[in-house]
XYZ file of C-alpha atoms in Angstrom:
776
model
C -44.839 69.941 120.777
C -48.200 70.220 119.066
C -50.951 67.710 119.631
C -50.638 66.469 116.138
C -46.927 65.913 116.499
C -47.487 64.113 119.791
C -49.923 61.751 118.206
C -47.522 61.057 115.318
C -44.694 60.375 117.816
C -46.873 57.940 119.875
C -48.039 56.215 116.775
C -44.554 55.716 115.445
C -43.394 54.468 118.845
C -46.231 51.980 118.933
C -45.412 50.748 115.447
C -41.713 50.321 116.432
C -42.780 48.280 119.432
C -44.984 46.038 117.186
C -42.161 45.646 114.715
C -39.706 44.691 117.503
C -41.975 42.077 118.775
C -42.940 40.674 115.349
C -41.365 37.336 114.539
C -39.340 38.147 111.412
C -39.815 34.547 110.337
C -43.246 35.559 109.041
C -41.424 37.710 106.337
C -39.569 34.633 105.245
C -42.890 32.716 105.010
C -44.350 35.441 102.931
C -41.235 35.466 100.687
C -41.695 31.664 100.194
C -45.216 32.448 98.807
C -44.142 35.168 96.375
C -43.526 32.852 93.482
C -46.941 31.275 93.999
C -48.799 34.625 93.842
C -46.657 36.094 91.066
C -49.045 35.113 88.193
C -51.789 37.032 89.987
C -49.950 40.165 90.855
C -47.864 40.387 87.710
C -50.612 39.917 85.170
C -53.748 41.998 84.540
C -57.255 40.462 84.650
C -58.201 36.805 85.164
C -58.851 33.966 82.719
C -62.170 33.052 81.299
C -63.307 29.501 81.023
C -62.614 28.512 84.707
C -64.909 28.774 87.699
C -63.232 32.032 88.454
C -65.492 33.532 85.804
C -68.504 32.428 87.916
C -67.168 33.963 91.064
C -66.473 37.236 89.232
C -70.157 37.420 88.148
C -71.367 36.420 91.647
C -69.240 39.150 93.229
C -70.649 41.681 90.722
C -74.183 40.531 91.631
C -73.474 40.925 95.352
C -72.042 44.385 94.734
C -75.331 45.358 93.039
C -77.234 44.076 96.055
C -74.988 45.937 98.622
C -75.007 49.196 96.540
C -78.697 48.977 96.378
C -79.143 48.660 100.166
C -79.301 44.893 100.613
C -76.352 44.318 102.916
C -76.986 40.514 103.107
C -79.015 39.552 100.147
C -79.860 35.781 99.931
C -81.420 36.178 96.494
C -79.632 36.944 93.228
C -82.383 38.854 91.300
C -80.550 39.149 87.927
C -79.489 35.555 87.447
C -81.372 32.681 85.822
C -82.683 34.714 82.862
C -83.757 37.473 85.344
C -86.109 35.110 87.244
C -83.672 35.171 90.137
C -82.598 32.298 92.388
C -81.333 31.903 95.986
C -77.642 31.148 95.323
C -76.460 33.444 98.191
C -78.823 31.597 100.552
C -76.843 28.371 100.071
C -73.358 29.242 98.937
C -70.653 30.226 101.552
C -70.379 34.045 101.417
C -67.006 34.887 102.959
C -64.855 35.127 99.715
C -67.544 37.302 98.034
C -67.653 39.734 100.931
C -63.849 39.928 101.131
C -63.709 40.597 97.397
C -66.513 43.194 97.807
C -64.080 45.279 99.931
C -61.863 45.561 96.835
C -64.616 45.889 94.289
C -66.097 48.905 96.046
C -62.935 50.770 95.685
C -62.689 53.488 92.972
C -61.395 52.212 89.522
C -61.571 48.619 90.677
C -64.151 45.908 89.653
C -65.217 42.332 90.441
C -62.139 40.842 88.563
C -59.782 42.783 90.872
C -61.846 41.641 93.939
C -61.575 38.000 92.981
C -57.911 38.265 92.222
C -57.220 39.914 95.601
C -58.942 37.105 97.454
C -56.842 34.507 95.658
C -53.695 36.294 96.715
C -55.057 36.669 100.268
C -55.615 32.900 100.404
C -51.958 32.238 99.586
C -50.832 34.779 102.224
C -53.099 33.385 104.933
C -51.904 29.827 104.021
C -48.244 30.939 104.528
C -48.963 32.793 107.737
C -51.127 30.050 109.254
C -48.959 27.051 108.328
C -45.781 28.866 109.500
C -47.321 29.951 112.749
C -48.722 26.575 113.686
C -45.621 24.613 112.865
C -43.308 27.211 114.350
C -45.158 27.102 117.740
C -44.900 23.347 117.875
C -41.584 22.455 116.115
C -39.637 25.658 115.701
C -39.067 28.395 113.176
C -37.112 26.436 110.634
C -39.628 23.597 110.598
C -42.265 26.266 109.822
C -40.361 27.441 106.783
C -40.255 23.871 105.414
C -43.948 23.265 106.135
C -44.936 26.456 104.458
C -42.941 25.590 101.282
C -44.339 21.930 101.232
C -47.952 23.341 101.562
C -47.903 26.292 99.241
C -46.141 24.420 96.418
C -48.270 21.288 96.594
C -49.637 20.923 92.994
C -53.278 21.111 94.047
C -52.814 24.281 96.217
C -50.420 26.055 93.791
C -51.958 25.380 90.375
C -54.821 22.920 90.055
C -57.364 24.664 92.313
C -56.576 28.338 91.631
C -55.671 28.139 87.911
C -57.036 25.024 86.271
C -60.319 25.005 88.217
C -60.457 28.603 89.325
C -62.467 27.700 92.440
C -62.091 30.806 94.612
C -63.908 29.614 97.723
C -62.173 26.316 97.846
C -58.757 27.765 97.193
C -59.282 30.351 99.987
C -60.381 27.689 102.360
C -56.868 26.135 102.038
C -55.621 29.451 103.441
C -58.047 29.828 106.259
C -57.728 26.329 107.579
C -54.048 26.450 108.797
C -54.762 29.840 110.244
C -57.657 28.525 112.248
C -55.593 25.555 113.398
C -52.874 27.887 114.576
C -55.222 30.186 116.503
C -56.972 27.226 118.139
C -53.589 25.848 119.087
C -52.757 29.155 120.796
C -56.012 28.728 122.817
C -54.877 25.254 123.660
C -51.630 26.716 124.951
C -53.592 29.008 127.290
C -52.906 32.281 125.580
C -55.239 35.239 126.304
C -57.833 37.422 124.751
C -56.376 37.990 121.268
C -55.885 34.224 120.793
C -59.403 33.548 121.859
C -61.144 36.090 119.723
C -59.086 35.128 116.628
C -59.721 31.366 117.226
C -63.483 31.939 117.248
C -63.479 34.136 114.179
C -61.062 31.938 112.144
C -63.229 28.917 112.981
C -66.305 30.673 111.673
C -64.277 31.747 108.659
C -63.474 28.100 107.913
C -67.151 27.440 107.770
C -68.037 30.507 105.690
C -65.195 29.961 103.180
C -66.636 26.947 101.274
C -69.520 24.686 101.749
C -67.735 21.343 101.313
C -64.236 22.269 102.554
C -65.861 24.161 105.558
C -67.577 20.863 106.520
C -64.337 18.945 106.110
C -62.106 21.336 107.886
C -64.418 22.052 110.786
C -64.572 18.255 111.254
C -60.840 17.966 111.182
C -60.488 20.861 113.730
C -63.032 19.297 116.038
C -61.215 15.890 115.678
C -57.949 17.538 116.444
C -59.403 19.165 119.621
C -60.852 15.684 120.760
C -57.375 14.131 120.114
C -55.636 16.848 122.174
C -58.100 16.228 125.040
C -57.618 12.492 124.897
C -53.870 12.463 124.325
C -53.090 15.006 127.115
C -50.285 16.521 124.946
C -48.478 19.489 126.285
C -50.185 19.166 129.596
C -47.370 20.886 131.354
C -48.133 24.029 129.357
C -51.827 24.407 129.835
C -54.166 24.555 132.766
C -57.214 22.468 133.289
C -59.359 25.240 131.771
C -57.805 25.362 128.308
C -59.383 22.033 127.045
C -62.979 23.321 127.683
C -61.945 26.720 126.308
C -60.870 24.952 123.096
C -64.189 23.353 122.646
C -66.002 26.480 123.551
C -64.067 28.411 120.830
C -65.143 25.797 118.315
C -68.679 26.021 119.496
C -68.818 29.786 119.259
C -67.179 29.716 115.892
C -69.942 27.401 114.721
C -72.513 29.823 116.300
C -71.007 32.909 114.624
C -71.358 31.185 111.268
C -74.908 30.071 111.999
C -76.474 32.846 109.834
C -75.112 30.913 106.865
C -75.254 27.161 107.615
C -78.498 26.964 109.637
C -80.804 28.190 106.728
C -78.866 25.898 104.366
C -79.971 22.917 106.564
C -83.353 23.992 107.553
C -84.270 25.216 104.009
C -82.546 22.443 102.079
C -85.742 21.095 100.772
C -86.817 24.429 99.259
C -84.348 23.993 96.360
C -83.197 21.342 93.962
C -80.024 19.647 95.172
C -80.332 16.344 93.431
C -78.406 17.626 90.443
C -75.376 17.873 92.670
C -75.235 14.073 92.682
C -74.191 12.266 89.503
C -74.742 8.808 88.276
C -72.035 7.669 85.964
C -71.367 11.239 84.738
C -68.937 14.008 85.738
C -70.551 14.569 89.022
C -70.444 10.965 90.060
C -67.697 10.404 92.777
C -67.063 6.954 91.339
C -65.466 8.399 88.225
C -63.022 10.575 90.114
C -60.967 8.339 92.307
C -57.232 8.472 92.000
C -54.813 5.623 91.747
C -51.651 5.371 93.867
C -49.635 5.897 90.757
C -51.366 9.172 90.072
C -50.842 10.351 93.613
C -47.185 9.656 93.297
C -46.732 11.134 89.798
C -44.524 14.108 89.054
C -46.019 17.295 87.759
C -45.380 17.893 84.055
C -44.374 21.148 82.208
C -47.504 22.960 81.081
C -48.240 23.500 77.366
C -49.284 27.035 76.515
C -50.634 25.781 73.233
C -53.482 23.803 74.954
C -56.881 25.099 75.804
C -56.501 23.255 79.036
C -52.953 21.930 79.870
C -52.809 18.463 81.002
C -53.285 18.220 84.791
C -51.798 15.535 86.949
C -53.896 15.140 90.205
C -50.876 14.369 92.429
C -49.419 15.349 95.748
C -45.965 16.220 94.596
C -42.668 14.274 95.072
C -41.069 16.465 97.761
C -44.320 16.439 99.635
C -44.400 12.676 99.628
C -40.648 12.453 100.636
C -40.710 15.071 103.374
C -44.181 14.198 104.715
C -43.376 10.464 104.446
C -40.186 11.122 106.367
C -42.405 12.499 109.155
C -44.344 9.173 109.295
C -41.074 7.142 109.286
C -39.589 9.152 112.191
C -42.840 8.940 114.015
C -42.750 5.173 113.814
C -39.150 5.209 114.834
C -40.149 7.410 117.839
C -37.694 10.159 116.803
C -40.139 13.133 116.523
C -40.849 15.810 119.009
C -44.557 15.827 120.339
C -45.238 12.275 119.029
C -48.773 12.275 120.198
C -49.481 15.529 118.256
C -47.783 14.160 115.159
C -49.745 10.922 115.332
C -52.967 12.812 114.809
C -51.797 14.285 111.446
C -50.362 10.941 110.400
C -53.771 9.302 111.041
C -55.524 12.067 109.240
C -53.220 11.722 106.260
C -53.977 7.938 106.117
C -57.796 8.613 106.343
C -57.596 11.199 103.511
C -55.439 9.026 101.244
C -57.829 6.133 101.731
C -60.869 8.282 100.776
C -59.202 9.250 97.438
C -58.675 5.601 96.405
C -61.248 3.295 94.822
C -61.087 0.959 97.890
C -63.095 3.548 99.783
C -66.148 3.260 97.479
C -68.251 1.571 100.207
C -67.585 4.389 102.508
C -68.661 7.008 99.968
C -71.876 4.964 99.311
C -72.526 4.529 102.994
C -71.880 8.058 104.438
C -74.837 10.295 103.299
C -73.011 13.564 102.780
C -69.830 12.256 101.087
C -71.329 12.041 97.571
C -71.956 15.760 97.611
C -68.151 16.189 97.452
C -68.448 14.797 93.873
C -64.628 14.520 93.372
C -62.603 12.470 95.803
C -59.522 14.311 94.490
C -60.879 17.448 96.259
C -59.122 15.987 99.355
C -55.785 16.615 97.795
C -55.647 20.074 99.484
C -56.321 18.764 102.922
C -53.907 15.957 102.299
C -51.190 18.503 101.365
C -51.806 20.253 104.734
C -51.133 16.999 106.569
C -48.076 16.302 104.586
C -46.745 19.825 105.286
C -47.164 19.406 109.021
C -45.536 16.051 109.058
C -42.624 17.494 106.977
C -42.119 20.215 109.520
C -42.195 17.813 112.378
C -39.649 15.562 110.543
C -37.059 18.056 109.624
C -37.081 19.508 113.164
C -35.564 16.225 114.314
C -32.844 16.234 111.636
C -30.874 19.474 112.194
C -27.804 17.924 113.533
C -24.922 20.413 113.441
C -26.411 23.750 114.240
C -23.795 25.583 112.206
C -25.130 23.913 109.061
C -28.819 24.043 109.974
C -29.457 27.148 107.810
C -28.257 25.444 104.727
C -30.091 22.267 105.408
C -33.300 24.207 106.021
C -32.720 26.101 102.752
C -32.380 22.737 100.874
C -35.631 21.364 102.400
C -37.389 24.632 101.530
C -36.001 24.755 97.948
C -37.037 21.242 97.071
C -40.853 21.875 96.863
C -40.135 25.206 95.028
C -37.934 23.620 92.455
C -40.169 20.726 91.675
C -43.127 23.035 91.374
C -41.508 25.574 89.066
C -43.440 24.355 85.945
C -46.690 24.910 87.775
C -45.730 28.627 88.501
C -46.123 29.282 84.778
C -49.854 29.168 83.962
C -50.622 30.124 80.300
C -51.168 33.777 79.703
C -54.854 34.955 79.711
C -56.492 37.708 77.706
C -58.234 40.599 79.396
C -61.447 39.447 81.069
C -63.330 42.515 79.796
C -66.126 44.549 81.421
C -68.371 42.898 84.033
C -71.976 43.836 83.771
C -75.332 42.054 84.230
C -76.028 41.978 80.405
C -72.914 40.099 79.807
C -73.908 37.525 82.456
C -77.290 37.200 80.861
C -75.763 36.714 77.511
C -73.594 33.832 78.909
C -76.766 32.221 80.218
C -78.385 32.718 76.846
C -75.564 30.783 75.157
C -76.157 27.871 77.424
C -72.868 27.694 79.292
C -74.597 27.855 82.641
C -77.652 29.232 84.387
C -77.290 31.392 87.451
C -73.581 30.652 87.691
C -74.223 26.946 88.072
C -74.117 24.342 85.410
C -76.434 21.662 86.823
C -79.595 23.632 87.808
C -78.678 23.326 91.478
C -80.269 25.726 93.992
C -83.321 26.343 91.687
C -86.474 26.491 93.910
C -88.095 23.113 94.300
C -91.516 24.599 93.139
C -90.042 24.979 89.597
C -91.461 21.953 87.837
C -90.385 23.119 84.374
C -87.440 25.482 83.730
C -89.018 28.402 81.791
C -87.552 29.701 78.542
C -85.792 32.918 78.316
C -88.038 35.880 77.977
C -86.693 38.922 76.097
C -88.871 41.412 77.909
C -87.594 40.306 81.317
C -83.770 40.413 80.395
C -83.831 43.510 78.166
C -83.288 45.901 81.050
C -80.242 43.962 82.184
C -78.353 45.185 79.044
C -78.921 48.686 80.217
C -77.722 48.031 83.804
C -81.404 48.128 85.029
C -83.340 45.624 87.091
C -85.162 42.828 85.269
C -88.729 43.507 84.230
C -90.815 40.958 86.234
C -94.256 42.030 85.064
C -96.060 39.597 82.829
C -97.607 42.308 80.755
C -99.360 39.910 78.397
C -101.656 38.650 81.243
C -102.938 42.082 82.380
C -106.634 42.713 81.867
C -107.683 45.140 79.210
C -107.465 48.716 80.521
C -105.091 47.786 83.446
C -101.945 49.757 83.972
C -98.855 49.119 86.124
C -96.208 51.608 87.198
C -92.974 50.041 88.570
C -90.713 51.545 91.346
C -87.562 49.638 92.423
C -86.843 50.568 96.001
C -83.996 48.072 96.381
C -82.892 45.175 94.315
C -85.159 42.870 96.432
C -88.013 45.321 97.056
C -90.264 46.538 94.235
C -93.489 48.527 94.408
C -96.149 48.272 91.656
C -98.892 50.843 91.371
C -101.674 48.826 89.808
C -104.965 50.263 88.334
C -107.320 47.703 86.965
C -111.090 47.768 86.063
C -111.591 44.302 87.512
C -109.829 41.925 89.866
C -107.167 39.708 88.283
C -104.121 37.607 89.118
C -101.030 39.695 88.981
C -98.413 37.408 87.511
C -94.630 38.070 87.909
C -91.740 36.391 85.999
C -90.090 35.805 89.424
C -89.507 32.437 91.042
C -91.315 31.860 94.262
C -89.249 30.986 97.267
C -89.564 31.268 101.076
C -89.020 34.835 102.067
C -90.841 36.576 99.188
C -93.747 38.613 100.529
C -96.487 40.536 98.966
C -98.545 43.424 100.444
C -101.510 45.279 98.902
C -101.976 48.704 100.373
C -99.817 47.706 103.349
C -101.780 44.491 104.066
C -99.971 41.101 103.749
C -101.536 38.884 101.203
C -100.964 35.176 100.375
C -99.404 34.647 97.004
C -100.221 31.849 94.588
C -97.871 29.621 92.667
C -97.876 29.693 88.904
C -97.366 26.294 87.715
C -95.292 24.684 86.172
C -92.643 27.501 86.114
C -92.931 28.227 89.818
C -93.634 32.020 89.365
C -95.190 34.300 91.880
C -98.867 35.049 91.342
C -100.674 37.787 93.441
C -104.493 38.127 93.519
C -105.320 41.856 93.145
C -108.854 43.338 93.582
C -110.286 45.802 91.131
C -109.332 49.506 91.440
C -106.064 51.292 92.129
C -103.676 49.585 94.648
C -100.056 49.731 95.804
C -98.603 46.200 95.496
C -95.241 45.749 97.321
C -93.200 42.707 96.630
C -90.251 42.237 98.987
C -87.719 39.495 99.871
C -87.723 39.113 103.675
C -86.688 36.767 106.344
C -87.971 33.436 107.445
C -88.137 31.726 110.914
C -84.977 29.792 110.032
C -83.003 32.840 108.949
C -84.181 34.902 111.952
C -83.109 32.174 114.344
C -79.893 31.837 112.549
C -79.131 35.571 113.016
C -80.090 35.377 116.720
C -77.628 32.529 117.182
C -74.923 34.431 115.400
C -75.437 37.677 117.465
C -75.546 35.669 120.596
C -72.269 33.881 119.737
C -70.590 37.211 119.053
C -71.744 38.654 122.368
C -70.560 35.478 124.181
C -67.179 35.666 122.396
C -66.592 39.261 123.433
C -67.786 38.612 126.953
C -65.497 35.644 127.325
C -62.654 37.654 125.987
C -63.332 40.409 128.573
C -63.290 37.818 131.369
C -60.149 36.115 130.133
C -56.952 37.158 131.803
C -54.790 39.410 129.530
C -51.984 36.782 129.379
C -48.956 37.743 127.207
C -48.570 35.986 123.884
C -45.929 33.367 123.483
C -42.490 34.934 122.881
C -40.631 33.672 119.958
C -37.187 34.604 118.941
C -37.740 37.641 116.622
C -34.110 38.213 115.869
C -33.179 37.653 112.279
C -30.362 35.040 112.502
C -27.814 33.916 109.898
C -29.962 30.822 109.318
C -32.983 32.932 108.498
C -30.946 34.951 106.101
C -29.690 31.879 104.266
C -33.192 30.537 103.803
C -34.474 33.955 102.674
C -31.548 34.321 100.318
C -32.186 30.927 98.632
C -35.928 31.583 98.357
C -35.447 35.047 96.838
C -32.694 33.683 94.623
C -34.966 30.947 93.191
C -37.800 33.473 92.847
C -35.654 35.997 90.972
C -34.017 33.446 88.599
C -37.426 32.069 87.750
C -39.076 35.515 87.123
C -36.243 37.266 85.374
C -34.511 34.368 83.561
C -36.479 31.102 83.199
C -39.877 32.702 82.582
C -38.837 35.010 79.846
C -36.925 32.266 77.977
C -39.827 29.845 78.152
C -37.832 26.894 79.470
C -40.369 25.964 82.094
C -43.294 25.308 79.644
C -44.115 23.957 76.207
C -45.434 26.184 73.404
C -47.236 24.091 70.879
C -48.351 25.950 67.801
C -49.046 25.464 64.058
C -50.921 22.248 64.479
C -48.061 20.580 66.200
C -48.402 19.176 69.783
C -44.911 19.069 71.388
C -46.050 16.638 74.084
C -47.882 14.054 71.932
C -46.596 10.645 71.538
C -47.405 10.747 67.733
C -47.969 13.870 65.717
C -50.071 13.825 62.513
C -52.220 16.143 60.520
C -55.542 14.557 59.538
C -58.095 16.832 57.930
C -61.632 16.180 58.939
C -63.822 18.078 56.553
C -61.762 21.356 56.665
C -63.409 21.806 60.030
C -61.187 20.058 62.623
C -57.722 18.507 62.314
C -56.425 15.445 64.236
C -52.918 16.680 65.063
C -51.710 13.877 67.533
C -52.572 10.975 69.511
C -51.303 8.604 72.237
C -52.294 4.844 72.218
C -49.257 3.269 74.057
C -50.988 -0.169 74.780
C -50.348 -2.773 72.087
C -51.438 -5.829 74.012
C -54.431 -6.333 76.290
C -56.737 -8.903 77.796
C -60.581 -9.089 77.675
C -62.006 -6.857 80.385
C -59.076 -4.420 80.415
C -59.443 -0.583 80.036
C -57.427 0.988 77.319
C -56.441 4.602 77.523
C -56.258 6.631 74.197
C -55.551 10.311 74.128
C -56.515 12.349 70.960
C -55.445 15.905 70.160
C -57.839 18.017 68.007
C -57.572 21.586 66.723
C -60.237 23.713 64.945
C -59.302 24.728 61.422
C -61.987 27.424 61.299
C -64.662 28.926 63.584
C -67.276 26.223 64.205
C -70.944 26.578 64.331
C -71.737 22.908 64.898
C -71.130 20.928 68.073
C -69.361 17.851 66.965
C -68.952 14.593 68.957
C -65.875 12.478 69.089
C -65.520 8.698 68.993
C -62.826 6.120 69.598
C -63.724 2.663 68.234
C -62.154 -0.775 68.573
C -62.708 -2.517 65.305
C -62.517 -6.189 64.440
C -60.616 -7.412 61.304
C -63.894 -7.343 59.359
C -64.589 -3.651 60.418
C -67.354 -4.485 63.007
C -67.381 -2.614 66.248
C -66.013 -4.477 69.347
C -65.879 -1.488 71.778
C -66.230 2.240 71.742
C -65.811 5.463 73.735
C -67.849 8.599 72.836
C -67.565 12.124 73.981
C -70.498 14.473 73.572
C -67.998 17.351 73.897
C -64.423 16.290 72.920
C -62.080 17.267 75.696
C -65.211 18.317 77.692
C -65.188 21.460 75.606
C -67.987 22.196 73.132
C -66.600 22.473 69.616
C -68.409 25.754 68.958
C -66.291 27.325 71.689
C -62.916 25.989 70.411
C -60.297 28.682 69.795
C -58.215 28.596 66.551
C -54.829 28.995 68.153
C -54.975 26.217 70.733
C -55.543 22.506 70.665
C -57.892 20.222 72.699
C -56.641 17.241 74.587
C -59.368 14.617 74.446
C -58.992 11.607 76.747
C -60.838 8.330 76.193
C -61.035 5.009 77.959
C -61.941 1.891 75.932
C -63.512 -0.818 78.098
C -62.868 -4.160 76.485
C -65.714 -6.618 76.779
C -65.008 -9.480 79.125
C -65.902 -11.961 76.395
C -63.854 -10.284 73.718
C -62.294 -12.850 71.435
C -58.487 -13.075 71.053
C -57.130 -11.557 67.861
C -55.902 -8.476 66.150
C -57.925 -5.241 66.347
C -57.518 -1.662 65.251
C -58.356 1.555 67.111
C -59.859 4.410 65.005
C -60.910 7.873 65.865
C -63.387 10.309 64.196
C -65.984 13.005 64.651
C -69.701 13.017 63.983
C -72.956 14.838 64.755
C -74.951 12.750 67.050
C -78.424 14.457 66.433
C -78.174 13.882 62.672
C -76.049 10.771 62.549
C -73.424 11.761 59.943
C -69.622 11.879 60.334
C -67.055 14.451 59.259
C -65.129 13.070 56.222
C -61.366 12.491 56.246
C -59.791 14.466 53.301
C -56.573 13.978 51.564
C -54.200 16.874 50.702
C -56.237 17.558 47.578
C -59.458 17.751 49.456
C -60.882 14.353 48.329
C -62.694 12.102 50.834
C -60.684 9.060 51.766
C -62.733 7.837 54.749
C -64.615 8.911 57.750
C -62.263 7.745 60.501
C -58.507 7.484 61.063
C -56.639 4.376 62.462
C -54.355 5.378 65.241
C -53.166 1.988 66.588
C -53.444 -1.784 66.388
C -54.230 -3.893 69.459
C -53.507 -7.555 70.145
C -56.118 -9.107 72.494
C -54.796 -12.379 74.078
């Protein structure tokens, strides 16, 4: 036998051993997630118009940094009109580096990288939730928990598709995985469990700023609960509790390279724009009602620019998770102390999403940074999933029928979520390059992949206007030109050499000393050297640009983005934590992992068959026929309460509305939904209004939208409609009587309204009455 043949034989034998030891239940868990990831793996590209677009450009920027030699660049040099800003110093990096592994492959790009991370998040969520629940309540309970979690509306559709928030969506995958690995440490398992527990804890923190904070806090609270409750004491030695907290501490330490500079350098950037006051970023405007939480998801309309989203938890999630709470109160669940923690966490999360928690949000300093209380839907779904698994593990009854019972419990979340597995088709994203990103900034959609000027250096007093000479190289895939050529002295010359994206040399020759001005935001870490000697830079006000005093003569001016004491200390902590993790793993006994039945039983085959059956019917029958979604077209909204066609100036058509309330009292809030569609490409940004009018035509109450449907009219497509929601707040002193509700469009900056035209093109008004209202 040749050496090569011997190696092949050993490798195959080893793979066979691994396969034999593998719990085949993981394959069922992955099959459960197949329908959730199908839109990503069956369609090319990714949609525009969601936050996924931002993450694609961030990944592309990171790729340019890494390809240019900056392995962990904290500064994005091409963003913010080429002036750069420190987005990577403050934004969790894990998803971008995972996507980078795909983006660097031949023939793949940033779109493929982002898509791969979305899919990976679902896979990790399935593996982690199944593993944790299986270890505590059994394999079949793990199947149910996986289905309940993956097909929760927020996990399945709202976060990855409607919002497109890659880091947050991925955090929902890494959290159950971290919980599972830490639970294995709690159970006293050996080196592999220890290392994975530390690394997944770090991954939780590195996945998303806000969810990392929330989920690390929940993991720590869970560890404290375990220490206090003494659960499963018979299965762990006295050393496992300290080991659990040590794993959490080391995970925090491994992630220090990210979070410590965020804390210590928080005053170096503008973070105030992350907090709103009465606007979209004010948490007070995003609480949910109990009715919303209990609502059933609707079929999506492919004819809408943004299909109507119901911020709910899902009916099966409520039923199965609620069953866990009921059985807990009835003392009929296994590991009651363990289940109690998740029931209490569920109650806390539900409370924080309701308006009654306003005082808590106003009191706890960091909570307003979450902006949207409904962000907690993902964590709440995880709690419901675990409770569901604990519940059904107590309801098997006749073992002969357990497989079919499990299949029913697994099928319920899938069946109720089928409409959400059908996101509207998206066109090809197109090529990703820095010039395209710069053009998006030029159109005003965002700056530096953020829409609220967050993370801009605090020394920027006035945001500078776009400078064509700075961004022109970006359209040629070259670095921005930071030299302020107009301020050079007569006779001065500058030769530019880009060493890395964050290191540039300037050979300067000037007949006199001068201040060398760069179109580059100053920020801690930027250093300047003249002929190898460090020099102090000056600050160019009010734009916050770097200014370097340069003496007369010929000199080599080097400008480089380097470290700071905070970043150096952070890396030292990270390296120390990694060393301690490996040292502890070396010292730990090599205890065998928990052995679970890996035989594929009849019950498992039943569950797998039902899951694959639902998946196949959906993909090959229901999806092609379009039964799972609406397809509004030709100025007709299939879901509208009332459909009309009202022509506003041959520009925009009112094609439907919903004003179901006919009677109200002073102080009430009236919901009105208006459906608009562009009749032609629009070059004006129109505003929408909904007015409550008295009998004499005077205004009693109003709701105005700067961008109808939160979508600027200049960006409206011609083939899809806009759903525009309004809330009319009735004055508390409003007199009883009959009122009318009218809608219209106007240009706020100029004060004129679009006319309402009849079928012959003649103006018949400037608003349209959609309903009457009786105030009692």
